Amino acid sequence: MKPWLKLAAGAAAITLATAGCAGSGGTDPGAAASSAPKGDGTLTVWLMTGSAPTTLTDALNKEFEDAHQGVKVKYEIQQWNGIQQKLTTALSGGDAPDVIEVGNTQTPFFASSSVLSDLSGSVNDLNGAQWLAGLKASGEFEGKTYGVPFYAANREVIYRKDMFEQAGITTPPASRAEWLDAITKLKAKFGSDPDFQALYLPGQYWYSLLSFIWDEGGDIAKADGKSFKATLDSPGAKAGLEFYKQLVEASGTKAPKDNDEANPQQAGIYGGGKAAMFIGTPGEVATAAKTDPSITAKTGAFAIPSKTAGQSAPVFLGGSNLVIPLNSKDQALAKDYLKLLSGAKYQSQLAKAGYVPGTSTDVSGLDADPLSKVMAAASKNGRAVPTSPRWGDVESGQNPLKDMLTAYLTGKKTLDQATSDANAALDKLIGG
């Protein structure tokens, strides 16, 4: 099961249905590894369950061992459940692995704890010119680089092609206005069914909200020296929240306003055949197909539209970074391993497996699947959440963005009150 939606949360793996290239130019990491000196001992690598395919890691580890006679790769697959504590223990001890995959929102926490190696001087060797921008930012802390982008996924609008055709919608929406117009047409065609939803949109789906806030030129927080200042009360953030409410009210969604996309699982709702659209990742369609196997052939996707016609809105990039613990016993070998994994050969295999590659701008390996192709194109306009070491507290605790959405959508708070209260709560979590 690919962890696309789990990784979309980064540090706090969200319990949803999962969803989830050849480099051109720059240094070829494979060449660097092949000329590396011989060594002795073991290189321990921890990757997460559902990330790199077995065919990739088997070939990668063999190539690395062949290039480093006397070195054995001890490859271990880790589970997301409980990984935060396991990583904390390993990184603070004297017997840490040499290469570790971490969620992109986990990286600043470990970097701030002074347990990761500074990779700033190795960026060029690791194909740095082609790193995926959103993941690149998540691997940086206080001006230094600690994480190498591994892979990512992002959301798009998944829709029923047959319903669009029946409603007279000939092309996917390319702007917010066209999106709202499509909703109107869908409701006119299918609205006599009391269970129909033109767009299923949960009230607390804050990952989708980010796209609208960013599209309005706003943000949820900005760096303020070595700390962060919440900006949920800014004009851009307010405008994004207003559009979210407009979309909820226009769509006829029956999703709860006090819960997120996991409760109930939105892919299951889509699979029920009464929703024409939802915002999700490509792999969620496989979950929907468990309810209705025919839905796969009926499904298409388009990028989350911008308010500017012909553009897509920025999207939240969830995914993983690769790091080297500060107490790794062989930093040089660990870097060689990253050089090989971040090179064109293995990045292309990641793309063919359905992931947006982290260290390559060539996403042609995703073209074979129309939904993944849309995701890959949208990823170029991807962003990360604030790189606060305390961001995990936002996702694992009382999330101010969720509270803000519910309060505003239900009318319990005005726009100004909801954003002001959420801003104060977010400042308490990440402001220090």
CSV table of C-alpha atoms in Angstrom, one decimal:
chain,number,residue,atom,x,y,z
A,1,MET,CA,0.0,0.0,0.0
A,2,LYS,CA,1.6,3.2,-1.1
A,3,PRO,CA,1.8,5.8,1.6
A,4,TRP,CA,0.9,8.8,-0.5
A,5,LEU,CA,-1.7,10.3,1.8
A,6,LYS,CA,0.1,9.2,4.9
A,7,LEU,CA,3.2,11.0,3.6
A,8,ALA,CA,1.1,14.0,2.7
A,9,ALA,CA,1.0,14.7,6.4
A,10,GLY,CA,4.8,14.2,6.9
A,11,ALA,CA,5.4,13.9,10.6
A,12,ALA,CA,1.9,12.9,11.5
A,13,ALA,CA,0.8,10.1,9.2
A,14,ILE,CA,-2.8,10.6,8.4
A,15,THR,CA,-4.9,7.5,8.3
A,16,LEU,CA,-6.5,7.8,4.9
A,17,ALA,CA,-6.8,5.8,1.8
A,18,THR,CA,-3.4,5.9,0.2
A,19,ALA,CA,-2.7,7.6,-3.1
A,20,GLY,CA,1.2,8.6,-3.3
A,21,CYS,CA,12.7,10.1,-13.3
A,22,ALA,CA,15.4,10.3,-15.2
A,23,GLY,CA,17.6,13.3,-14.4
A,24,SER,CA,18.8,15.6,-17.1
A,25,GLY,CA,22.0,17.4,-16.5
A,26,GLY,CA,23.9,17.9,-13.2
A,27,THR,CA,26.2,15.4,-11.7
A,28,ASP,CA,25.4,11.7,-12.3
A,29,PRO,CA,25.3,10.2,-8.8
A,30,GLY,CA,25.9,6.7,-10.1
A,31,ALA,CA,29.3,7.6,-11.5
A,32,ALA,CA,30.4,9.0,-8.1
A,33,ALA,CA,29.5,5.8,-6.3
A,34,SER,CA,31.2,3.5,-8.8
A,35,SER,CA,34.6,5.2,-8.2
A,36,ALA,CA,34.3,5.1,-4.4
A,37,PRO,CA,36.9,3.4,-2.4
A,38,LYS,CA,36.6,0.0,-1.0
A,39,GLY,CA,35.4,-0.4,2.6
A,40,ASP,CA,34.6,-2.9,5.3
A,41,GLY,CA,31.6,-3.4,7.4
A,42,THR,CA,27.9,-2.7,7.1
A,43,LEU,CA,25.8,0.3,5.9
A,44,THR,CA,22.4,0.3,7.6
A,45,VAL,CA,19.6,1.8,5.7
A,46,TRP,CA,16.1,2.5,7.0
A,47,LEU,CA,13.3,3.1,4.4
A,48,MET,CA,9.6,3.2,5.2
A,49,THR,CA,7.0,0.6,4.3
A,50,GLY,CA,5.4,1.3,0.9
A,51,SER,CA,8.1,3.7,-0.3
A,52,ALA,CA,10.7,2.4,-2.8
A,53,PRO,CA,9.6,-0.8,-4.7
A,54,THR,CA,11.5,-4.0,-3.9
A,55,THR,CA,12.8,-4.2,-7.4
A,56,LEU,CA,14.4,-0.8,-7.0
A,57,THR,CA,16.0,-1.4,-3.6
A,58,ASP,CA,17.3,-4.9,-4.6
A,59,ALA,CA,19.0,-3.4,-7.6
A,60,LEU,CA,20.2,-0.4,-5.7
A,61,ASN,CA,21.7,-2.3,-2.9
A,62,LYS,CA,23.4,-4.8,-5.2
A,63,GLU,CA,24.9,-2.0,-7.3
A,64,PHE,CA,26.2,-0.2,-4.2
A,65,GLU,CA,27.8,-3.4,-2.8
A,66,ASP,CA,29.4,-4.2,-6.1
A,67,ALA,CA,30.9,-0.7,-6.1
A,68,HIS,CA,32.1,-0.9,-2.5
A,69,GLN,CA,33.8,-4.3,-2.0
A,70,GLY,CA,33.6,-5.5,1.5
A,71,VAL,CA,30.5,-3.4,2.4
A,72,LYS,CA,27.2,-5.0,3.0
A,73,VAL,CA,23.9,-3.0,2.9
A,74,LYS,CA,21.7,-3.9,5.9
A,75,TYR,CA,18.3,-2.8,4.4
A,76,GLU,CA,15.4,-2.6,6.9
A,77,ILE,CA,11.8,-1.6,6.2
A,78,GLN,CA,10.2,0.5,9.0
A,79,GLN,CA,6.6,0.9,9.8
A,80,TRP,CA,5.0,4.3,10.1
A,81,ASN,CA,3.2,3.5,13.3
A,82,GLY,CA,5.5,4.4,16.1
A,83,ILE,CA,8.3,5.7,13.9
A,84,GLN,CA,8.7,9.0,15.6
A,85,GLN,CA,9.7,7.5,18.9
A,86,LYS,CA,11.9,4.9,17.2
A,87,LEU,CA,13.7,7.6,15.2
A,88,THR,CA,14.2,9.7,18.3
A,89,THR,CA,15.7,6.8,20.2
A,90,ALA,CA,18.0,5.8,17.3
A,91,LEU,CA,19.2,9.3,16.5
A,92,SER,CA,20.1,10.0,20.1
A,93,GLY,CA,21.9,6.7,20.6
A,94,GLY,CA,25.3,5.4,19.7
A,95,ASP,CA,24.2,2.9,17.1
A,96,ALA,CA,22.1,4.9,14.6
A,97,PRO,CA,21.5,3.7,11.0
A,98,ASP,CA,23.5,5.4,8.3
A,99,VAL,CA,20.7,6.5,6.0
A,100,ILE,CA,17.1,7.1,7.1
A,101,GLU,CA,13.9,8.1,5.3
A,102,VAL,CA,11.9,10.6,7.3
A,103,GLY,CA,8.6,12.4,6.6
A,104,ASN,CA,9.2,15.9,5.2
A,105,THR,CA,7.6,17.6,8.1
A,106,GLN,CA,9.7,15.6,10.5
A,107,THR,CA,13.0,16.9,9.1
A,108,PRO,CA,13.1,20.3,10.8
A,109,PHE,CA,12.4,18.7,14.1
A,110,PHE,CA,15.4,16.4,13.9
A,111,ALA,CA,17.6,19.1,12.3
A,112,SER,CA,16.8,21.4,15.2
A,113,SER,CA,17.8,18.6,17.6
A,114,SER,CA,21.3,18.5,16.2
A,115,VAL,CA,21.2,14.8,15.4
A,116,LEU,CA,21.5,15.1,11.5
A,117,SER,CA,24.5,15.6,9.4
A,118,ASP,CA,24.8,18.9,7.5
A,119,LEU,CA,24.6,18.0,3.8
A,120,SER,CA,25.0,21.6,2.5
A,121,GLY,CA,28.4,20.9,0.9
A,122,SER,CA,27.1,17.8,-0.9
A,123,VAL,CA,24.0,19.3,-2.6
A,124,ASN,CA,25.6,19.6,-6.0
A,125,ASP,CA,26.8,16.0,-5.9
A,126,LEU,CA,23.2,14.9,-5.1
A,127,ASN,CA,21.7,16.5,-8.2
A,128,GLY,CA,20.6,19.5,-6.2
A,129,ALA,CA,19.8,21.7,-9.2
A,130,GLN,CA,16.8,19.5,-9.9
A,131,TRP,CA,15.4,19.0,-6.4
A,132,LEU,CA,11.7,19.3,-6.1
A,133,ALA,CA,11.3,22.8,-4.7
A,134,GLY,CA,8.7,22.0,-2.0
A,135,LEU,CA,10.6,19.1,-0.6
A,136,LYS,CA,13.9,21.0,-0.9
A,137,ALA,CA,12.5,23.6,1.5
A,138,SER,CA,11.4,21.0,4.0
A,139,GLY,CA,15.0,19.6,4.2
A,140,GLU,CA,16.5,23.0,5.1
A,141,PHE,CA,16.8,24.5,8.6
A,142,GLU,CA,18.4,27.8,9.5
A,143,GLY,CA,20.2,28.1,6.2
A,144,LYS,CA,21.6,24.6,6.0
A,145,THR,CA,20.5,21.5,4.2
A,146,TYR,CA,19.9,18.3,6.2
A,147,GLY,CA,17.4,16.4,4.0
A,148,VAL,CA,17.7,15.2,0.4
A,149,PRO,CA,14.2,15.0,-1.3
A,150,PHE,CA,13.2,11.4,-1.9
A,151,TYR,CA,9.7,11.5,-3.4
A,152,ALA,CA,6.4,13.3,-3.1
A,153,ALA,CA,2.7,13.3,-3.8
A,154,ASN,CA,0.1,16.0,-4.1
A,155,ARG,CA,-3.6,16.5,-4.5
A,156,GLU,CA,-5.6,17.1,-7.6
A,157,VAL,CA,-9.3,17.1,-8.5
A,158,ILE,CA,-10.5,13.6,-9.3
A,159,TYR,CA,-13.7,13.5,-11.3
A,160,ARG,CA,-16.2,11.2,-13.1
A,161,LYS,CA,-15.7,11.6,-16.8
A,162,ASP,CA,-19.1,10.1,-17.6
A,163,MET,CA,-20.9,12.5,-15.3
A,164,PHE,CA,-19.1,15.5,-16.8
A,165,GLU,CA,-20.0,14.3,-20.3
A,166,GLN,CA,-23.7,13.9,-19.4
A,167,ALA,CA,-23.7,17.4,-17.9
A,168,GLY,CA,-22.3,18.9,-21.1
A,169,ILE,CA,-18.9,19.7,-19.6
A,170,THR,CA,-16.5,19.1,-22.5
A,171,THR,CA,-13.2,20.2,-21.0
A,172,PRO,CA,-11.9,20.0,-17.4
A,173,PRO,CA,-12.1,23.4,-15.5
A,174,ALA,CA,-9.1,25.6,-16.0
A,175,SER,CA,-10.0,28.3,-13.4
A,176,ARG,CA,-12.0,28.6,-10.3
A,177,ALA,CA,-14.8,30.3,-12.2
A,178,GLU,CA,-15.0,27.3,-14.6
A,179,TRP,CA,-14.9,24.9,-11.6
A,180,LEU,CA,-17.9,26.6,-10.1
A,181,ASP,CA,-19.7,26.6,-13.5
A,182,ALA,CA,-19.1,22.9,-13.8
A,183,ILE,CA,-20.6,22.4,-10.3
A,184,THR,CA,-23.7,24.3,-11.5
A,185,LYS,CA,-24.0,22.1,-14.6
A,186,LEU,CA,-23.6,18.9,-12.6
A,187,LYS,CA,-26.2,19.9,-10.1
A,188,ALA,CA,-28.6,20.8,-12.9
A,189,LYS,CA,-28.2,17.4,-14.4
A,190,PHE,CA,-28.1,15.1,-11.4
A,191,GLY,CA,-29.5,17.3,-8.6
A,192,SER,CA,-32.8,15.6,-8.5
A,193,ASP,CA,-31.1,12.7,-6.8
A,194,PRO,CA,-31.0,13.8,-3.1
A,195,ASP,CA,-27.8,11.8,-2.5
A,196,PHE,CA,-25.9,13.5,-5.3
A,197,GLN,CA,-22.8,15.6,-4.5
A,198,ALA,CA,-21.1,17.6,-7.3
A,199,LEU,CA,-18.0,17.8,-5.1
A,200,TYR,CA,-17.4,15.9,-1.9
A,201,LEU,CA,-15.5,18.3,0.4
A,202,PRO,CA,-15.1,17.7,4.1
A,203,GLY,CA,-15.1,20.7,6.4
A,204,GLN,CA,-11.7,20.1,7.9
A,205,TYR,CA,-9.8,19.3,4.8
A,206,TRP,CA,-7.0,21.8,5.5
A,207,TYR,CA,-4.6,20.4,3.0
A,208,SER,CA,-7.0,21.6,0.3
A,209,LEU,CA,-7.4,24.9,2.1
A,210,LEU,CA,-3.7,25.5,1.7
A,211,SER,CA,-4.0,25.6,-2.1
A,212,PHE,CA,-6.7,28.4,-1.9
A,213,ILE,CA,-4.7,30.4,0.6
A,214,TRP,CA,-1.5,30.2,-1.4
A,215,ASP,CA,-3.4,31.0,-4.6
A,216,GLU,CA,-4.6,34.2,-3.0
A,217,GLY,CA,-1.0,35.2,-2.1
A,218,GLY,CA,-1.4,34.3,1.5
A,219,ASP,CA,0.3,31.8,3.8
A,220,ILE,CA,-0.4,30.2,7.2
A,221,ALA,CA,2.9,31.4,8.8
A,222,LYS,CA,6.1,33.2,7.9
A,223,ALA,CA,9.6,32.9,9.2
A,224,ASP,CA,10.4,35.5,11.8
A,225,GLY,CA,14.1,35.2,12.5
A,226,LYS,CA,14.6,31.8,14.0
A,227,SER,CA,10.9,31.4,14.9
A,228,PHE,CA,7.6,31.7,13.0
A,229,LYS,CA,4.8,34.1,12.9
A,230,ALA,CA,1.3,32.9,12.1
A,231,THR,CA,-0.4,34.7,9.3
A,232,LEU,CA,-3.9,33.2,9.2
A,233,ASP,CA,-5.4,36.6,9.8
A,234,SER,CA,-3.8,38.1,6.6
A,235,PRO,CA,-6.0,39.2,3.7
A,236,GLY,CA,-4.7,36.3,1.5
A,237,ALA,CA,-5.5,33.7,4.1
A,238,LYS,CA,-9.0,35.1,4.7
A,239,ALA,CA,-9.7,35.2,0.9
A,240,GLY,CA,-8.6,31.5,0.7
A,241,LEU,CA,-11.0,30.6,3.5
A,242,GLU,CA,-13.8,32.5,1.9
A,243,PHE,CA,-13.4,30.6,-1.3
A,244,TYR,CA,-13.4,27.3,0.6
A,245,LYS,CA,-16.8,28.2,2.1
A,246,GLN,CA,-18.0,29.2,-1.4
A,247,LEU,CA,-17.0,25.9,-2.7
A,248,VAL,CA,-18.7,24.0,0.1
A,249,GLU,CA,-21.9,25.9,-0.3
A,250,ALA,CA,-22.0,25.6,-4.1
A,251,SER,CA,-21.1,21.9,-4.3
A,252,GLY,CA,-23.9,20.5,-2.3
A,253,THR,CA,-21.4,18.4,-0.3
A,254,LYS,CA,-22.8,16.2,2.4
A,255,ALA,CA,-19.4,15.8,4.1
A,256,PRO,CA,-19.3,16.6,7.8
A,257,LYS,CA,-18.1,20.1,8.6
A,258,ASP,CA,-16.5,18.9,11.8
A,259,ASN,CA,-14.3,16.2,10.4
A,260,ASP,CA,-11.6,15.6,7.7
A,261,GLU,CA,-11.2,13.5,4.6
A,262,ALA,CA,-10.5,10.4,6.6
A,263,ASN,CA,-13.7,10.3,8.5
A,264,PRO,CA,-15.5,9.0,6.6
A,265,GLN,CA,-12.9,7.9,4.1
A,266,GLN,CA,-13.6,10.1,1.0
A,267,ALA,CA,-12.5,7.5,-1.5
A,268,GLY,CA,-15.2,5.3,-0.2
A,269,ILE,CA,-17.8,8.0,-0.7
A,270,TYR,CA,-16.6,8.6,-4.3
A,271,GLY,CA,-16.7,4.8,-4.9
A,272,GLY,CA,-20.4,4.9,-3.9
A,273,GLY,CA,-21.2,6.6,-7.2
A,274,LYS,CA,-23.0,9.6,-5.9
A,275,ALA,CA,-20.1,12.1,-6.0
A,276,ALA,CA,-18.9,13.6,-9.2
A,277,MET,CA,-15.6,15.0,-7.8
A,278,PHE,CA,-13.3,15.0,-4.8
A,279,ILE,CA,-9.9,16.4,-4.1
A,280,GLY,CA,-7.4,13.7,-3.5
A,281,THR,CA,-4.3,11.8,-4.8
A,282,PRO,CA,-4.3,9.2,-7.6
A,283,GLY,CA,-4.0,6.2,-5.4
A,284,GLU,CA,-7.3,6.9,-3.8
A,285,VAL,CA,-9.1,5.8,-6.9
A,286,ALA,CA,-7.8,2.2,-6.2
A,287,THR,CA,-9.6,2.4,-2.9
A,288,ALA,CA,-12.7,3.7,-4.5
A,289,ALA,CA,-12.6,0.8,-7.0
A,290,LYS,CA,-12.9,-1.7,-4.1
A,291,THR,CA,-16.5,-0.5,-3.9
A,292,ASP,CA,-17.0,-0.1,-7.7
A,293,PRO,CA,-14.4,-1.8,-9.9
A,294,SER,CA,-15.8,0.0,-12.9
A,295,ILE,CA,-15.0,3.5,-11.5
A,296,THR,CA,-11.4,3.4,-12.5
A,297,ALA,CA,-12.2,3.6,-16.2
A,298,LYS,CA,-14.7,6.4,-15.6
A,299,THR,CA,-12.2,8.6,-13.7
A,300,GLY,CA,-10.2,11.5,-14.8
A,301,ALA,CA,-8.3,14.3,-13.0
A,302,PHE,CA,-7.4,18.0,-13.4
A,303,ALA,CA,-5.1,20.2,-11.3
A,304,ILE,CA,-6.7,22.3,-8.6
A,305,PRO,CA,-7.7,25.4,-10.5
A,306,SER,CA,-6.3,28.9,-9.7
A,307,LYS,CA,-8.4,32.0,-9.6
A,308,THR,CA,-6.2,33.0,-12.6
A,309,ALA,CA,-7.5,31.3,-15.7
A,310,GLY,CA,-5.1,28.8,-17.3
A,311,GLN,CA,-3.1,28.3,-14.1
A,312,SER,CA,-3.2,25.7,-11.4
A,313,ALA,CA,-3.2,26.6,-7.7
A,314,PRO,CA,-0.2,25.8,-5.6
A,315,VAL,CA,-0.4,22.4,-3.9
A,316,PHE,CA,0.9,21.0,-0.6
A,317,LEU,CA,3.7,18.5,-1.2
A,318,GLY,CA,3.7,15.6,1.1
A,319,GLY,CA,6.5,13.1,1.0
A,320,SER,CA,9.8,12.0,2.4
A,321,ASN,CA,13.4,13.2,2.7
A,322,LEU,CA,16.6,11.1,3.1
A,323,VAL,CA,18.9,12.1,6.0
A,324,ILE,CA,22.2,10.9,7.4
A,325,PRO,CA,22.4,10.8,11.2
A,326,LEU,CA,25.1,12.8,12.8
A,327,ASN,CA,26.3,9.6,14.7
A,328,SER,CA,26.4,7.4,11.5
A,329,LYS,CA,29.7,5.5,11.7
A,330,ASP,CA,30.5,6.0,8.0
A,331,GLN,CA,29.4,9.4,6.7
A,332,ALA,CA,31.3,8.9,3.4
A,333,LEU,CA,29.6,5.6,2.5
A,334,ALA,CA,26.2,7.1,3.5
A,335,LYS,CA,26.7,10.0,1.1
A,336,ASP,CA,27.7,7.6,-1.6
A,337,TYR,CA,24.5,5.7,-1.1
A,338,LEU,CA,22.5,8.9,-1.4
A,339,LYS,CA,24.4,9.8,-4.6
A,340,LEU,CA,23.3,6.5,-6.2
A,341,LEU,CA,19.7,6.7,-5.0
A,342,SER,CA,19.3,10.3,-6.1
A,343,GLY,CA,20.6,9.6,-9.6
A,344,ALA,CA,18.7,9.4,-12.9
A,345,LYS,CA,18.6,5.6,-12.9
A,346,TYR,CA,16.7,5.1,-9.6
A,347,GLN,CA,14.7,8.3,-9.8
A,348,SER,CA,13.2,7.1,-13.0
A,349,GLN,CA,12.2,3.9,-11.3
A,350,LEU,CA,10.4,5.9,-8.6
A,351,ALA,CA,8.5,7.7,-11.2
A,352,LYS,CA,7.4,4.5,-13.0
A,353,ALA,CA,6.2,3.3,-9.6
A,354,GLY,CA,3.9,6.3,-9.3
A,355,TYR,CA,5.8,8.7,-7.2
A,356,VAL,CA,6.9,12.3,-8.0
A,357,PRO,CA,10.7,11.9,-7.9
A,358,GLY,CA,12.5,14.2,-5.4
A,359,THR,CA,15.8,14.8,-7.2
A,360,SER,CA,14.8,14.9,-10.9
A,361,THR,CA,12.7,17.3,-13.0
A,362,ASP,CA,12.0,14.5,-15.5
A,363,VAL,CA,8.6,13.1,-14.5
A,364,SER,CA,7.9,11.3,-17.8
A,365,GLY,CA,7.7,8.0,-16.0
A,366,LEU,CA,4.4,9.1,-14.7
A,367,ASP,CA,2.9,9.9,-18.1
A,368,ALA,CA,1.5,6.4,-18.6
A,369,ASP,CA,-1.2,7.0,-16.0
A,370,PRO,CA,-3.4,10.1,-16.7
A,371,LEU,CA,-4.0,10.8,-13.1
A,372,SER,CA,-0.4,10.6,-12.1
A,373,LYS,CA,0.5,12.8,-15.1
A,374,VAL,CA,-1.7,15.5,-13.7
A,375,MET,CA,-0.2,15.1,-10.2
A,376,ALA,CA,3.3,15.4,-11.5
A,377,ALA,CA,2.6,18.6,-13.5
A,378,ALA,CA,0.9,20.2,-10.5
A,379,SER,CA,3.9,19.2,-8.2
A,380,LYS,CA,6.0,21.8,-10.0
A,381,ASN,CA,4.0,24.4,-8.1
A,382,GLY,CA,4.2,22.5,-4.8
A,383,ARG,CA,5.0,24.0,-1.4
A,384,ALA,CA,5.7,22.8,2.1
A,385,VAL,CA,4.2,23.8,5.4
A,386,PRO,CA,6.4,26.1,7.6
A,387,THR,CA,9.6,24.4,8.5
A,388,SER,CA,9.0,24.8,12.2
A,389,PRO,CA,10.5,22.0,14.4
A,390,ARG,CA,7.2,22.1,16.3
A,391,TRP,CA,4.9,21.6,13.3
A,392,GLY,CA,4.2,18.1,14.4
A,393,ASP,CA,2.3,19.5,17.3
A,394,VAL,CA,0.0,21.2,14.8
A,395,GLU,CA,-0.9,18.0,13.0
A,396,SER,CA,-1.0,15.6,16.0
A,397,GLY,CA,-2.8,17.9,18.4
A,398,GLN,CA,-5.7,20.4,18.4
A,399,ASN,CA,-5.1,21.6,14.8
A,400,PRO,CA,-6.0,25.3,14.7
A,401,LEU,CA,-6.7,25.2,10.9
A,402,LYS,CA,-9.3,22.4,11.4
A,403,ASP,CA,-10.9,24.4,14.2
A,404,MET,CA,-11.0,27.5,12.1
A,405,LEU,CA,-12.6,25.7,9.2
A,406,THR,CA,-15.4,24.2,11.3
A,407,ALA,CA,-16.1,27.4,13.2
A,408,TYR,CA,-16.4,29.4,10.0
A,409,LEU,CA,-18.3,26.9,7.9
A,410,THR,CA,-20.9,26.3,10.6
A,411,GLY,CA,-21.4,30.0,11.3
A,412,LYS,CA,-20.2,29.7,14.9
A,413,LYS,CA,-17.6,32.4,14.2
A,414,THR,CA,-17.3,35.2,11.7
A,415,LEU,CA,-14.4,35.2,9.2
A,416,ASP,CA,-12.5,37.7,11.3
A,417,GLN,CA,-13.1,35.9,14.6
A,418,ALA,CA,-12.3,32.4,13.2
A,419,THR,CA,-9.0,33.6,11.6
A,420,SER,CA,-8.0,35.7,14.6
A,421,ASP,CA,-8.5,32.8,17.0
A,422,ALA,CA,-6.8,30.3,14.8
A,423,ASN,CA,-3.9,32.7,14.3
A,424,ALA,CA,-3.4,33.1,18.0
A,425,ALA,CA,-3.6,29.3,18.6
A,426,LEU,CA,-1.1,28.6,15.8
A,427,ASP,CA,1.3,31.2,17.2
A,428,LYS,CA,1.3,29.4,20.5
A,429,LEU,CA,2.3,26.1,18.8
A,430,ILE,CA,5.0,27.3,16.4
A,431,GLY,CA,5.7,30.9,17.3
A,432,GLY,CA,8.6,30.2,19.7
